[in-house]
Short mmCIF file of C-alpha atoms in Angstrom, two decimals:
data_model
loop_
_atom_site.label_atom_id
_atom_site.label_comp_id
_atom_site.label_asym_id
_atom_site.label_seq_id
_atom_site.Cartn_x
_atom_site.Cartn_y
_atom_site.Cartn_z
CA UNK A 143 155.21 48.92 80.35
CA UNK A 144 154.98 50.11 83.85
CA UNK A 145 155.89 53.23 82.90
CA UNK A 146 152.81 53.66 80.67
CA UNK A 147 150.75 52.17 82.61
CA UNK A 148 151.01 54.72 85.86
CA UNK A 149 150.93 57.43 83.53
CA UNK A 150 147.70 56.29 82.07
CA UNK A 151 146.52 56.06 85.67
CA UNK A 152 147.53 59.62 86.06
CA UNK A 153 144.97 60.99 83.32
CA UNK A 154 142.54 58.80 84.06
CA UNK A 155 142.91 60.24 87.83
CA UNK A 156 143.21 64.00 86.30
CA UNK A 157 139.75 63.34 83.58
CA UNK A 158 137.83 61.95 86.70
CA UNK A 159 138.65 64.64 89.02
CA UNK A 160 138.07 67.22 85.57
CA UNK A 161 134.67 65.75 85.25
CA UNK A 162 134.23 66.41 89.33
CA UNK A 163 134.90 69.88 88.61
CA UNK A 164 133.09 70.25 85.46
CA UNK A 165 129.80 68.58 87.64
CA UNK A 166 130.40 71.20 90.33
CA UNK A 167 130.58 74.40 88.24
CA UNK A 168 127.10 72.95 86.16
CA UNK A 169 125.39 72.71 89.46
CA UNK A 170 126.78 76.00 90.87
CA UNK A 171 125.45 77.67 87.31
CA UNK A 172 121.80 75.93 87.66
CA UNK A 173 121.54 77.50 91.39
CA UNK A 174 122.63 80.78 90.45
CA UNK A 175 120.26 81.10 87.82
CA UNK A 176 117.43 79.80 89.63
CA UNK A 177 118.46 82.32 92.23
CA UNK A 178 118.56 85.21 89.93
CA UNK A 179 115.38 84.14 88.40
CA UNK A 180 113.72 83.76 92.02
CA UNK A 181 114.94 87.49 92.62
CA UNK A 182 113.81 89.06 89.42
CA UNK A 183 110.12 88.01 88.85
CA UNK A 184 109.36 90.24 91.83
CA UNK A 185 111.86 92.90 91.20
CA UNK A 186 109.97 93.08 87.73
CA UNK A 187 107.09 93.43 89.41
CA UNK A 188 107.67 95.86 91.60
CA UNK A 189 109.38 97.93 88.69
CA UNK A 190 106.04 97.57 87.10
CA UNK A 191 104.51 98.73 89.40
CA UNK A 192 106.49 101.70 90.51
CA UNK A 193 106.12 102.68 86.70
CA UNK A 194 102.19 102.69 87.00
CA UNK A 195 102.61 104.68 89.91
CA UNK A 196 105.06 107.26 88.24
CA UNK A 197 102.63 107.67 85.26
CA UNK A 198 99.91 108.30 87.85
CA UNK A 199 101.93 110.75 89.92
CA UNK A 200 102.08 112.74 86.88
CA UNK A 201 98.85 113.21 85.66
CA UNK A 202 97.78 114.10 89.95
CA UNK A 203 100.46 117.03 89.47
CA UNK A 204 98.33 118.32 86.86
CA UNK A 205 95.46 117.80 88.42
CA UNK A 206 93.70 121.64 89.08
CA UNK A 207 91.34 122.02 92.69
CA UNK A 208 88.26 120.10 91.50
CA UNK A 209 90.43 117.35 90.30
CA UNK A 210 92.39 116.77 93.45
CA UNK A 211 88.17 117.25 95.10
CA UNK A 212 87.37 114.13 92.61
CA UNK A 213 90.46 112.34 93.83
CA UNK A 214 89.87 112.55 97.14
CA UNK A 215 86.53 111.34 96.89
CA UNK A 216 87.51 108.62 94.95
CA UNK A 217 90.37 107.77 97.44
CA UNK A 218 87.72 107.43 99.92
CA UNK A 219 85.52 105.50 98.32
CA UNK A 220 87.99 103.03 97.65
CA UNK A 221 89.24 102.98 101.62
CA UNK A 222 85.25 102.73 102.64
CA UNK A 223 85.48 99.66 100.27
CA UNK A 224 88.25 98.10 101.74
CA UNK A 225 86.58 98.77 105.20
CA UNK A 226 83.79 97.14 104.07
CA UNK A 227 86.17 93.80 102.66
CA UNK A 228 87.83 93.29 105.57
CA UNK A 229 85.22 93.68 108.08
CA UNK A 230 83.31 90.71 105.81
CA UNK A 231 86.45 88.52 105.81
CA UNK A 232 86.51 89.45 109.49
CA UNK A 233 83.00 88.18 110.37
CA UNK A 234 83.06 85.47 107.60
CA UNK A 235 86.06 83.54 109.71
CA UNK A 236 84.20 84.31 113.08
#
């Protein structure tokens, strides 16, 4: 009948614009979690790091004179070395 007929247009017309919705809401998903993946391999990273860097903070307050003389010396050593780096990257591009 007619009847049945427009009312079987009417979920046909409601399942197609379900499915629409359904599409959007799996795409919107898939960006946010690339998006929160983008934004925590460096946040993990950084976390890392700043955990290295705690650990190291706290042997350095335990550190007595000639330890903090032995850091020093080793801090510059290492900013001699990165002198040294840059100034050969310098005159290797020159």
């Amino acid at each position: 009948t007619r009847q049945g007929l427009e009312r079987l247009q009417g979920v046909e017309s409601e399942m197609s614009e379900l499915r629409h919705r359904s599409e959007l809401l799996r795409t919107r998903g898939q960006i946010y979690g690339d998006v929160l993946h983008d934004i925590n391999r460096p946040l993990s990273t950084i976390v890392g790091h700043l955990s290295l860097l705690n650990e190291r903070l706290k042997s350095v307050a335990t550190l007595d004179a000639a330890g903090l003389d032995r850091l020093r010396e080793r801090l510059l050593e290492t900013e001699s070395n990165w002198n040294i780096e840059r100034n050969s990257r310098i005159l290797a591009k020159g």
